[in-house]
Amino acid sequence: MKKGKIFKLGELYCGPGGLACGALNSVSDDGRFKLTHAWANDYHPDTCETYRLNICPDNPKSVYCGDVRDLDIKSLSKIDAFAYGFPCNSFSNVGEHQGIANEKFGQLYWYGIEVLRHFQPQWFMAENVSGIRSAGTNDFQTILQDMRESGYKLVTNLYKAEQYGVPQTRHRVIIVGIRDDIDVEFKVPSPELFKDCDISSRTALEGITEDMPNSECRKLSDTVVRRLSYIKPGQNVWQAEAEGTLPEELRIKTRTKISQIYRKLDPEKPSYTITAAGGGGTFGYHWTDRELTNRERARIQTFPDNYKFVGNYSSVRRQIGMAVPCKLSEVVTTAVLNSFAGIPYESVEANLNE
């Protein structure tokens, strides 16, 4: 039997802790492999406070708040595992899709490469939007090659969160790397294990009470409430307009027909993707005529109900929208830990491996 291990986890671009929350709740099926927090970095003050409060309240100084470009990576404590959801702004299909060519965001993945080369953790997990596959000319392959040249064998997969018990259609690329000299093979966990999960929005939002943290319900204008009253559950404003039921004065003048604009949840289906940015009408709406609360958004992202987000309403909404769903992180991390423990689990072929 392999000797157990508690991996020390370092994290860049940690966000409010969705990835860490899932990872730190993970344990191999035999209970011998797990993780503990070592350090984390993000540049957003509210986000860092949220992470400290929920992930490492007894060690707040282990969260380094500031621009990663100013972070002295070599001064950080030793780690055995590494996670980073490097910023997706330049890889998202919404926007210019510049990829690595984007000077502000495209090169930020490289700081994770520096961590890999300096610390040589036994394994790592990197996450990004599905659009990373087509950003730039050959950016995705460049990033993968840099990871391989850092000494890692990779398993790259597009995960559909709704197939893994997450009540949200959120599709993300996750790269798992195991150090070349370690005789461990990671396989993509099979979604078949979660096929009986009830991932409807109705079930996801059941039992939320006003005394839970971040449960403020934002007041909408009378015009928005009236507009929502004409939109059916699961529909957006464009569909209501196409049906001819939406009065002229409530129609949206812009022709940029983003599918999320004034889109309501369908209570019998998983939520559409919870996002961080966007203008009016993209904030996420209940099947009744109101905006989602941040606690409801957190439920959809599978954060625990006692997970408290720091900051004002819009800051918290941003944090939740940028996070990795806790449950998806837990699923992937548990598979990594079982791989190290030598415990077989039901798996599928990676869908992005070369």
mmCIF file of C-alpha atoms in Angstrom, residues 42 120 129 142 182 213 226 243 279 331:
data_model
loop_
_atom_site.group_PDB
_atom_site.id
_atom_site.type_symbol
_atom_site.label_atom_id
_atom_site.label_comp_id
_atom_site.label_asym_id
_atom_site.label_seq_id
_atom_site.Cartn_x
_atom_site.Cartn_y
_atom_site.Cartn_z
ATOM 1 C CA ASP A 42 -5.057 37.452 -5.835
ATOM 2 C CA GLN A 120 8.252 21.344 -8.960
ATOM 3 C CA VAL A 129 -12.760 29.054 -20.090
ATOM 4 C CA THR A 142 1.847 27.051 -26.497
ATOM 5 C CA ILE A 182 6.112 10.204 -10.544
ATOM 6 C CA PRO A 213 -24.922 35.591 4.543
ATOM 7 C CA ARG A 226 -42.592 44.893 -15.735
ATOM 8 C CA GLU A 243 -43.294 35.920 -29.379
ATOM 9 C CA GLY A 279 -24.093 45.313 -17.993
ATOM 10 C CA VAL A 331 -14.624 15.950 -8.122
#
